[in-house]
C-alpha cells in the first residue's frame, strides 16, 4: 500500500491564491526595501566620505598654517565624532587594516594628497580604530585618530513599520482573494442547489464583466433546463391522452369478446399498460408539484382521514401516534406521498402503521411501517429510482410499475423534505418523510 505524504500546498483555491498573492507582494516589497536601503546606504556613504575628506584636508591645512603655540587651542574645535587630532607621534600600532579601515584610510590619503606623506596603523585595543601619522611643514608630528562610524543606523521604529506593512499586505491579500473567490463560491452553491422546480433565487448578474457574464450564462442554462422539463411533462401528457382512447377501445372490444382465458389475459395486459402510462405521467408531473398552492391543514385530521379511507375498504391501516398539529403544506402532494407509501406497505406487508411526530426544531416526521420482507441494505437507495423493481419477474400481483417510491421521493423534494427507507428491527420496512413546514 502506497502511503501518500501530506502536501504542504493548500488544497483550496482560496488558500492557494492567498499564498501566491501574499508571497508575491511580500517579495516585491522586500526587494523594493532592499533597493531603497542600498541606494540610501551608497548615498550616505558617499556624503560621509566627501565630508571626511573636506574636514581632514581643511583641518590639516589650518594646523599647518598656525604657529606651533596656537595649535593646541584648535584641536577641540577641529575634532569630529569620527576623528580627532593629536599633536605628537600618537600610539604605535599594526599595519594590518581591516577592509573598512583600509577604505577610510584611502580617503584620508586622497584628502591630504602627496604634500603630507602619512603612515596608517591599526590599534588593537578596540575594533575599527586606527591612526594616521604625518608631519607638518615645520616638521612637527601630527596624528589623526580615526574611529569609523557606521554609515547608516537603522531607526528603532523601522521594524514596527515593516510589521505594519506586512499586516497591511496580509489584509489586502485576504480581501482581494475573498472578492475574487466569492462569485465562484456563489456559482458553486447555485449549481449545488439547482432545481428549476423550486423558486430559488437567480444569480445576481452585477459585478465585473466576467462575473456578470458567467451569472447570466448560468441563469440562461437554468431557464433552458426548466423549459426542457416542462416540455417533458407536456409530451408525456400528450402521449397519455393519445393512448387513452385506443386503450379504451381495445378494452371494450376485449370485454365484448367471448369469454376465454385469452380474453382475460388481454384485459389484464391492457389494464397494466394503462396503469403504466398513468404512473409515468404522474412521475413526470410530480416534479412540478410546486404548481399546487400551499394551504394550512391539521395534520392529525389529514392522516386520520387517509387511514379511515383505507379502513373503509377493509385494508389494515392504523395510526399509532399523532403529534403533528397544524402545518402549511401542499395537501394533494402530501396525500399522494402517503398513499404510495401505504400502498407499498400493504402490497408487501399486508398492513401499514402510520406515526406522526414533530422534532425539536419543528420538522415533521411521518413514518409508514410494515412487517413485510423488507429490502436488502444495498438496494435501499436503488428502489427510489424510477422503474426499478426488486420483483424482477414483474408479477402482476406484486411487481407494479416501479414508480410509486420514485414519485413519493420526488414529491417529498418538492415539499422541501426527504424520504428515507430503512429496515425495521424484527423484519419489515420503515419509510420516513422529514418535512419542514412551509
Coordinates of C-alpha atoms in Angstrom, one line a residue:
X1 CA 0.0 0.0 0.0
X2 CA 1.4 3.4 -1.0
X3 CA 1.2 6.0 1.7
X4 CA 0.6 9.4 0.3
X5 CA 2.7 12.1 2.1
X6 CA 0.7 15.1 3.2
X7 CA 1.3 18.1 0.9
X8 CA 2.2 21.5 2.3
X9 CA 0.5 23.1 -0.7
X10 CA -3.0 24.3 0.3
X11 CA -5.9 22.3 -1.1
X12 CA -8.4 25.1 -1.6
X13 CA -8.3 27.7 -4.4
X14 CA -8.8 30.5 -1.8
X15 CA -5.8 29.5 0.2
X16 CA -3.6 29.0 -2.9
X17 CA -4.5 32.4 -4.3
X18 CA -3.8 33.9 -0.9
X19 CA -0.4 32.3 -0.6
X20 CA 0.6 33.2 -4.1
X21 CA -0.6 36.8 -3.9
X22 CA 0.9 37.4 -0.4
X23 CA 4.2 35.8 -1.3
X24 CA 4.5 37.9 -4.5
X25 CA 3.6 41.1 -2.7
X26 CA 5.9 40.4 0.2
X27 CA 8.9 39.6 -2.1
X28 CA 8.2 42.7 -4.2
X29 CA 8.0 44.8 -1.0
X30 CA 11.2 43.2 0.3
X31 CA 13.1 43.8 -3.0
X32 CA 11.9 47.4 -3.0
X33 CA 13.0 47.9 0.6
X34 CA 16.5 46.4 -0.2
X35 CA 16.9 48.6 -3.3
X36 CA 15.9 51.7 -1.4
X37 CA 18.1 50.9 1.6
X38 CA 21.1 50.1 -0.7
X39 CA 20.6 53.4 -2.6
X40 CA 20.4 55.4 0.7
X41 CA 23.4 53.5 2.0
X42 CA 25.5 54.3 -1.0
X43 CA 24.4 58.0 -0.9
X44 CA 25.1 58.3 2.8
X45 CA 28.4 56.7 2.4
X46 CA 29.4 59.0 -0.5
X47 CA 28.4 62.1 1.6
X48 CA 30.2 60.8 4.6
X49 CA 33.5 60.2 2.8
X50 CA 33.2 63.5 1.0
X51 CA 32.6 65.3 4.3
X52 CA 35.5 63.4 5.9
X53 CA 37.9 64.3 3.1
X54 CA 36.9 68.0 3.3
X55 CA 37.2 68.1 7.1
X56 CA 40.6 66.5 7.3
X57 CA 42.0 68.4 4.4
X58 CA 40.8 71.7 5.9
X59 CA 41.9 70.8 9.4
X60 CA 45.4 69.8 8.4
X61 CA 45.8 73.0 6.3
X62 CA 44.7 75.1 9.3
X63 CA 47.0 73.4 11.7
X64 CA 49.9 73.7 9.2
X65 CA 49.5 77.4 8.9
X66 CA 49.0 78.2 12.6
X67 CA 52.0 78.9 14.8
X68 CA 53.0 75.9 16.9
X69 CA 52.0 77.7 20.1
X70 CA 48.4 78.2 18.9
X71 CA 47.8 74.7 17.6
X72 CA 46.7 73.1 20.9
X73 CA 43.8 75.6 21.2
X74 CA 42.3 74.5 17.9
X75 CA 42.3 70.7 18.5
X76 CA 38.9 70.6 20.2
X77 CA 37.3 72.8 17.5
X78 CA 38.7 70.7 14.7
X79 CA 37.6 67.3 16.4
X80 CA 34.6 65.4 15.0
X81 CA 32.7 62.4 16.1
X82 CA 34.7 60.1 13.8
X83 CA 38.2 61.6 14.2
X84 CA 40.3 63.9 16.3
X85 CA 43.8 65.4 16.0
X86 CA 46.8 64.7 18.3
X87 CA 50.0 66.9 18.3
X88 CA 52.6 64.2 18.7
X89 CA 53.6 60.7 17.5
X90 CA 50.4 59.0 18.7
X91 CA 50.2 55.3 19.6
X92 CA 52.2 52.7 17.7
X93 CA 50.0 50.0 16.1
X94 CA 49.8 47.3 13.4
X95 CA 50.0 47.9 9.6
X96 CA 47.2 45.3 9.1
X97 CA 43.9 47.1 8.5
X98 CA 40.5 45.6 8.1
X99 CA 38.5 46.4 4.9
X100 CA 36.5 49.2 6.5
X101 CA 39.7 50.8 8.0
X102 CA 41.5 50.5 4.7
X103 CA 38.7 52.2 2.8
X104 CA 38.6 55.2 5.2
X105 CA 42.5 55.4 5.2
X106 CA 42.5 55.6 1.4
X107 CA 40.0 58.5 1.6
X108 CA 42.3 60.3 4.1
X109 CA 45.3 59.8 1.8
X110 CA 43.3 61.3 -1.0
X111 CA 42.3 64.2 1.1
X112 CA 45.8 65.1 2.3
X113 CA 47.5 64.4 -1.0
X114 CA 51.2 64.0 -1.7
X115 CA 52.1 67.1 0.4
X116 CA 52.0 65.2 3.7
X117 CA 53.2 61.6 3.4
X118 CA 51.3 59.5 6.0
X119 CA 51.6 56.2 7.7
X120 CA 48.5 54.4 8.9
X121 CA 48.5 51.9 11.7
X122 CA 45.6 49.9 13.3
X123 CA 45.2 50.0 17.1
X124 CA 44.3 46.7 18.7
X125 CA 42.6 47.9 21.9
X126 CA 39.2 48.1 20.1
X127 CA 37.7 47.3 16.8
X128 CA 37.7 49.8 13.9
X129 CA 40.3 52.2 15.4
X130 CA 43.4 53.4 13.6
X131 CA 45.7 56.4 13.5
X132 CA 47.3 58.2 10.5
X133 CA 50.7 59.7 11.3
X134 CA 52.2 62.6 9.3
X135 CA 54.5 65.7 9.7
X136 CA 53.5 69.3 9.1
X137 CA 55.6 71.7 7.1
X138 CA 57.7 72.7 10.1
X139 CA 58.4 69.0 10.9
X140 CA 56.0 68.8 13.9
X141 CA 54.4 65.4 14.2
X142 CA 50.6 65.2 13.8
X143 CA 48.4 62.2 14.4
X144 CA 44.8 61.8 13.1
X145 CA 43.0 59.4 15.5
X146 CA 40.1 57.8 13.5
X147 CA 37.2 55.8 14.7
X148 CA 35.0 55.0 11.7
X149 CA 31.3 55.1 12.4
X150 CA 28.5 53.1 10.7
X151 CA 27.3 54.7 7.5
X152 CA 23.6 54.3 8.5
X153 CA 21.9 53.4 11.7
X154 CA 18.5 51.7 11.4
X155 CA 15.9 53.6 13.3
X156 CA 14.2 51.9 16.3
X157 CA 10.8 52.5 14.8
X158 CA 11.6 50.9 11.4
X159 CA 10.9 47.2 12.5
X160 CA 7.4 48.3 13.6
X161 CA 6.7 50.0 10.3
X162 CA 7.8 46.8 8.5
X163 CA 5.4 44.7 10.7
X164 CA 2.6 47.1 10.0
X165 CA 3.3 46.9 6.3
X166 CA 3.3 43.1 6.4
X167 CA -0.1 43.1 8.2
X168 CA -1.4 45.5 5.6
X169 CA -0.3 43.1 2.8
X170 CA -2.0 40.2 4.6
X171 CA -5.3 42.1 5.0
X172 CA -5.3 43.4 1.4
X173 CA -4.4 40.0 0.0
X174 CA -7.2 38.4 2.0
X175 CA -9.7 41.0 0.8
X176 CA -8.6 40.6 -2.8
X177 CA -8.8 36.8 -2.7
X178 CA -12.2 37.0 -1.0
X179 CA -13.6 39.3 -3.6
X180 CA -12.2 37.1 -6.4
X181 CA -13.5 33.8 -4.9
X182 CA -16.9 35.0 -3.8
X183 CA -18.6 34.8 -7.2
X184 CA -17.1 31.4 -7.8
X185 CA -18.4 30.2 -4.4
X186 CA -21.9 31.6 -5.2
X187 CA -21.8 29.9 -8.6
X188 CA -20.9 26.5 -7.0
X189 CA -23.7 27.0 -4.3
X190 CA -26.2 27.8 -7.1
X191 CA -25.1 24.7 -9.0
X192 CA -25.5 22.5 -5.9
X193 CA -29.0 23.8 -5.2
X194 CA -30.1 23.9 -8.8
X195 CA -33.7 22.9 -9.0
X196 CA -35.8 24.5 -11.8
X197 CA -38.9 23.2 -10.0
X198 CA -38.3 25.5 -7.0
X199 CA -38.4 29.2 -6.8
X200 CA -34.7 29.5 -5.8
X201 CA -33.2 33.0 -6.2
X202 CA -31.5 33.7 -9.5
X203 CA -27.8 34.6 -9.5
X204 CA -27.1 38.3 -9.4
X205 CA -25.8 39.5 -12.8
X206 CA -24.0 42.5 -11.4
X207 CA -20.3 42.9 -10.8
X208 CA -17.2 42.6 -13.0
X209 CA -17.9 41.8 -16.7
X210 CA -16.6 38.2 -16.4
X211 CA -18.7 37.5 -13.3
X212 CA -21.8 39.1 -14.8
X213 CA -21.4 37.0 -18.0
X214 CA -20.9 33.8 -16.0
X215 CA -24.0 34.5 -13.9
X216 CA -26.1 35.4 -17.0
X217 CA -25.0 32.1 -18.7
X218 CA -25.9 30.1 -15.6
X219 CA -29.3 31.7 -15.3
X220 CA -29.9 31.1 -19.0
X221 CA -28.9 27.4 -18.5
X222 CA -31.3 27.1 -15.6
X223 CA -34.2 28.6 -17.7
X224 CA -33.4 26.1 -20.5
X225 CA -33.5 23.2 -18.1
X226 CA -36.8 24.3 -16.7
X227 CA -38.2 24.6 -20.2
X228 CA -37.0 21.1 -21.1
X229 CA -38.7 19.7 -18.0
X230 CA -41.9 21.4 -18.9
X231 CA -41.7 20.1 -22.4
X232 CA -41.2 16.6 -21.0
X233 CA -44.3 16.8 -18.9
X234 CA -46.3 18.2 -21.9
X235 CA -45.0 15.4 -24.2
X236 CA -45.9 12.7 -21.6
X237 CA -49.3 14.2 -21.0
X238 CA -49.9 14.3 -24.8
X239 CA -48.8 10.6 -25.1
X240 CA -51.1 9.7 -22.2
X241 CA -54.1 11.5 -23.8
X242 CA -53.4 9.9 -27.2
X243 CA -53.0 6.4 -25.7
X244 CA -56.1 6.6 -23.5
X245 CA -58.5 6.4 -26.4
X246 CA -57.1 3.4 -28.3
X247 CA -56.5 1.6 -25.0
X248 CA -60.2 2.2 -24.0
X249 CA -61.4 0.9 -27.4
X250 CA -59.2 -2.2 -27.1
X251 CA -60.6 -2.9 -23.6
X252 CA -64.2 -2.5 -24.9
X253 CA -63.6 -4.8 -27.7
X254 CA -61.9 -7.4 -25.5
X255 CA -64.7 -7.3 -23.0
X256 CA -67.3 -7.8 -25.8
X257 CA -65.4 -10.8 -27.0
X258 CA -66.4 -14.4 -25.9
X259 CA -65.2 -15.4 -22.5
X260 CA -61.9 -17.2 -22.7
X261 CA -58.5 -17.3 -20.9
X262 CA -57.0 -15.2 -23.7
X263 CA -59.7 -12.6 -23.3
X264 CA -58.9 -12.3 -19.6
X265 CA -55.2 -12.1 -20.1
X266 CA -55.7 -9.4 -22.8
X267 CA -57.9 -7.3 -20.5
X268 CA -55.3 -7.6 -17.8
X269 CA -52.5 -6.6 -20.1
X270 CA -54.4 -3.6 -21.3
X271 CA -55.1 -2.6 -17.7
X272 CA -51.4 -2.9 -16.9
X273 CA -50.5 -0.8 -20.0
X274 CA -53.0 1.9 -18.9
X275 CA -51.6 1.8 -15.3
X276 CA -48.1 2.1 -16.6
X277 CA -48.9 5.1 -18.8
X278 CA -50.7 6.9 -15.9
X279 CA -47.9 6.2 -13.5
X280 CA -45.3 7.5 -16.0
X281 CA -47.2 10.7 -16.4
X282 CA -47.7 11.0 -12.7
X283 CA -44.0 10.7 -12.1
X284 CA -43.2 13.4 -14.7
X285 CA -45.8 15.7 -13.2
X286 CA -44.6 15.0 -9.6
X287 CA -41.5 17.1 -10.3
X288 CA -43.9 20.1 -10.9
X289 CA -45.8 19.7 -7.7
X290 CA -45.0 23.3 -6.8
X291 CA -47.9 24.3 -9.0
X292 CA -50.2 23.4 -6.2
X293 CA -50.9 26.3 -3.9
X294 CA -49.9 25.6 -0.2
X295 CA -52.7 25.6 2.3
X296 CA -52.9 25.2 6.1
X297 CA -54.2 21.8 7.3
X298 CA -54.5 19.9 10.5
X299 CA -52.0 17.1 10.1
X300 CA -53.7 14.8 12.6
X301 CA -57.1 15.0 10.9
X302 CA -55.4 14.7 7.5
X303 CA -53.7 11.4 8.4
X304 CA -56.7 10.0 10.2
X305 CA -58.9 10.7 7.2
X306 CA -56.4 8.9 5.0
X307 CA -56.4 5.9 7.3
X308 CA -60.2 5.8 7.5
X309 CA -60.4 5.7 3.7
X310 CA -58.3 2.6 3.7
X311 CA -60.1 1.0 6.6
X312 CA -63.5 1.6 4.9
X313 CA -62.2 -0.7 2.1
X314 CA -61.1 -3.4 4.5
X315 CA -57.4 -2.5 4.5
X316 CA -55.3 -2.9 7.7
X317 CA -54.1 0.6 8.2
X318 CA -53.8 2.1 11.6
X319 CA -52.4 5.3 13.2
X320 CA -50.2 4.7 16.2
X321 CA -49.1 8.2 17.1
X322 CA -50.2 11.7 16.1
X323 CA -48.2 14.7 17.2
X324 CA -48.3 16.8 14.1
X325 CA -50.5 19.9 14.7
X326 CA -51.4 22.5 12.1
X327 CA -49.0 22.9 9.2
X328 CA -48.8 24.8 5.9
X329 CA -48.1 22.4 3.0
X330 CA -49.4 21.2 -0.4
X331 CA -52.1 18.6 0.7
X332 CA -52.6 16.8 -2.7
X333 CA -48.8 16.2 -3.0
X334 CA -48.6 15.0 0.6
X335 CA -51.6 12.7 0.2
X336 CA -50.0 11.2 -2.9
X337 CA -46.8 10.5 -1.0
X338 CA -48.6 8.8 1.9
X339 CA -50.9 6.9 -0.5
X340 CA -47.9 5.5 -2.4
X341 CA -46.1 4.5 0.9
X342 CA -49.2 2.9 2.4
X343 CA -50.0 1.0 -0.9
X344 CA -46.4 -0.2 -0.9
X345 CA -46.7 -1.4 2.7
X346 CA -50.0 -3.1 2.1
X347 CA -48.7 -4.8 -1.1
X348 CA -45.6 -6.3 0.6
X349 CA -46.5 -6.4 4.3
X350 CA -50.3 -6.8 4.3
X351 CA -50.8 -4.0 6.8
X352 CA -49.5 -0.4 7.4
X353 CA -48.8 1.6 10.5
X354 CA -48.6 5.5 10.5
X355 CA -46.7 7.6 13.1
X356 CA -46.6 11.4 13.0
X357 CA -44.1 13.2 15.3
X358 CA -42.6 16.7 15.4
X359 CA -38.9 17.2 16.0
X360 CA -37.1 19.6 18.4
X361 CA -36.5 22.1 15.5
X362 CA -40.1 21.9 14.4
X363 CA -39.6 19.5 11.5
X364 CA -42.3 16.9 10.9
X365 CA -41.5 13.2 10.6
X366 CA -44.2 10.8 9.2
X367 CA -43.4 7.1 9.3
X368 CA -45.2 4.4 7.4
X369 CA -44.1 0.9 8.6
X370 CA -44.9 -2.6 7.7
X371 CA -43.9 -6.1 8.6
X372 CA -43.1 -7.4 5.2
X373 CA -39.8 -8.9 3.9
X374 CA -38.0 -5.6 3.9
X375 CA -35.4 -4.5 1.3
X376 CA -31.8 -5.6 1.1
X377 CA -29.5 -2.9 2.5
X378 CA -27.6 -2.4 -0.8
X379 CA -30.9 -1.9 -2.6
X380 CA -32.5 0.8 -0.3
X381 CA -31.3 3.7 -2.5
X382 CA -31.9 2.0 -5.8
X383 CA -35.6 1.3 -5.1
X384 CA -36.1 5.1 -5.1
X385 CA -35.1 5.3 -8.8
X386 CA -37.8 5.3 -11.4
X387 CA -38.8 1.9 -12.9
X388 CA -36.5 0.0 -10.5
X389 CA -38.2 -3.1 -9.0
X390 CA -37.0 -5.8 -6.8
X391 CA -39.6 -8.1 -8.3
X392 CA -37.7 -9.0 -11.5
X393 CA -40.4 -11.4 -12.6
X394 CA -42.8 -8.4 -13.0
X395 CA -45.6 -10.4 -11.3
X396 CA -48.8 -8.5 -11.8
X397 CA -49.8 -9.1 -8.2
X398 CA -46.7 -7.6 -6.6
X399 CA -44.5 -6.2 -9.3
X400 CA -46.2 -2.9 -10.0
X401 CA -44.6 -0.3 -12.3
X402 CA -41.6 0.6 -10.2
X403 CA -42.7 4.3 -9.9
X404 CA -44.5 4.5 -6.6
X405 CA -41.5 5.2 -4.4
X406 CA -39.8 7.4 -7.0
X407 CA -42.9 9.6 -7.2
X408 CA -43.0 9.7 -3.4
X409 CA -39.4 10.8 -3.2
X410 CA -39.8 13.4 -5.9
X411 CA -42.9 14.9 -4.3
X412 CA -41.0 15.0 -0.9
X413 CA -38.3 17.0 -2.6
X414 CA -40.9 19.4 -4.0
X415 CA -42.2 19.9 -0.5
X416 CA -38.7 20.7 0.7
X417 CA -38.3 17.4 2.6
X418 CA -36.6 14.0 2.2
X419 CA -37.7 10.4 2.0
X420 CA -35.6 7.7 3.8
X421 CA -36.1 4.0 3.8
X422 CA -34.7 1.7 6.5
X423 CA -35.3 -1.9 7.6
X424 CA -37.1 -2.4 10.9
X425 CA -35.9 -4.5 13.8
X426 CA -37.6 -7.8 13.7
X427 CA -38.4 -7.5 10.0
X428 CA -40.3 -5.1 7.8
X429 CA -39.7 -1.7 6.2
X430 CA -40.0 1.8 7.6
X431 CA -40.4 4.8 5.2
X432 CA -39.9 8.1 6.9
X433 CA -40.7 11.5 5.5
X434 CA -38.9 14.5 7.0
X435 CA -40.7 17.8 6.2
X436 CA -40.1 21.4 7.1
X437 CA -43.4 23.2 7.5
X438 CA -43.9 25.7 4.7

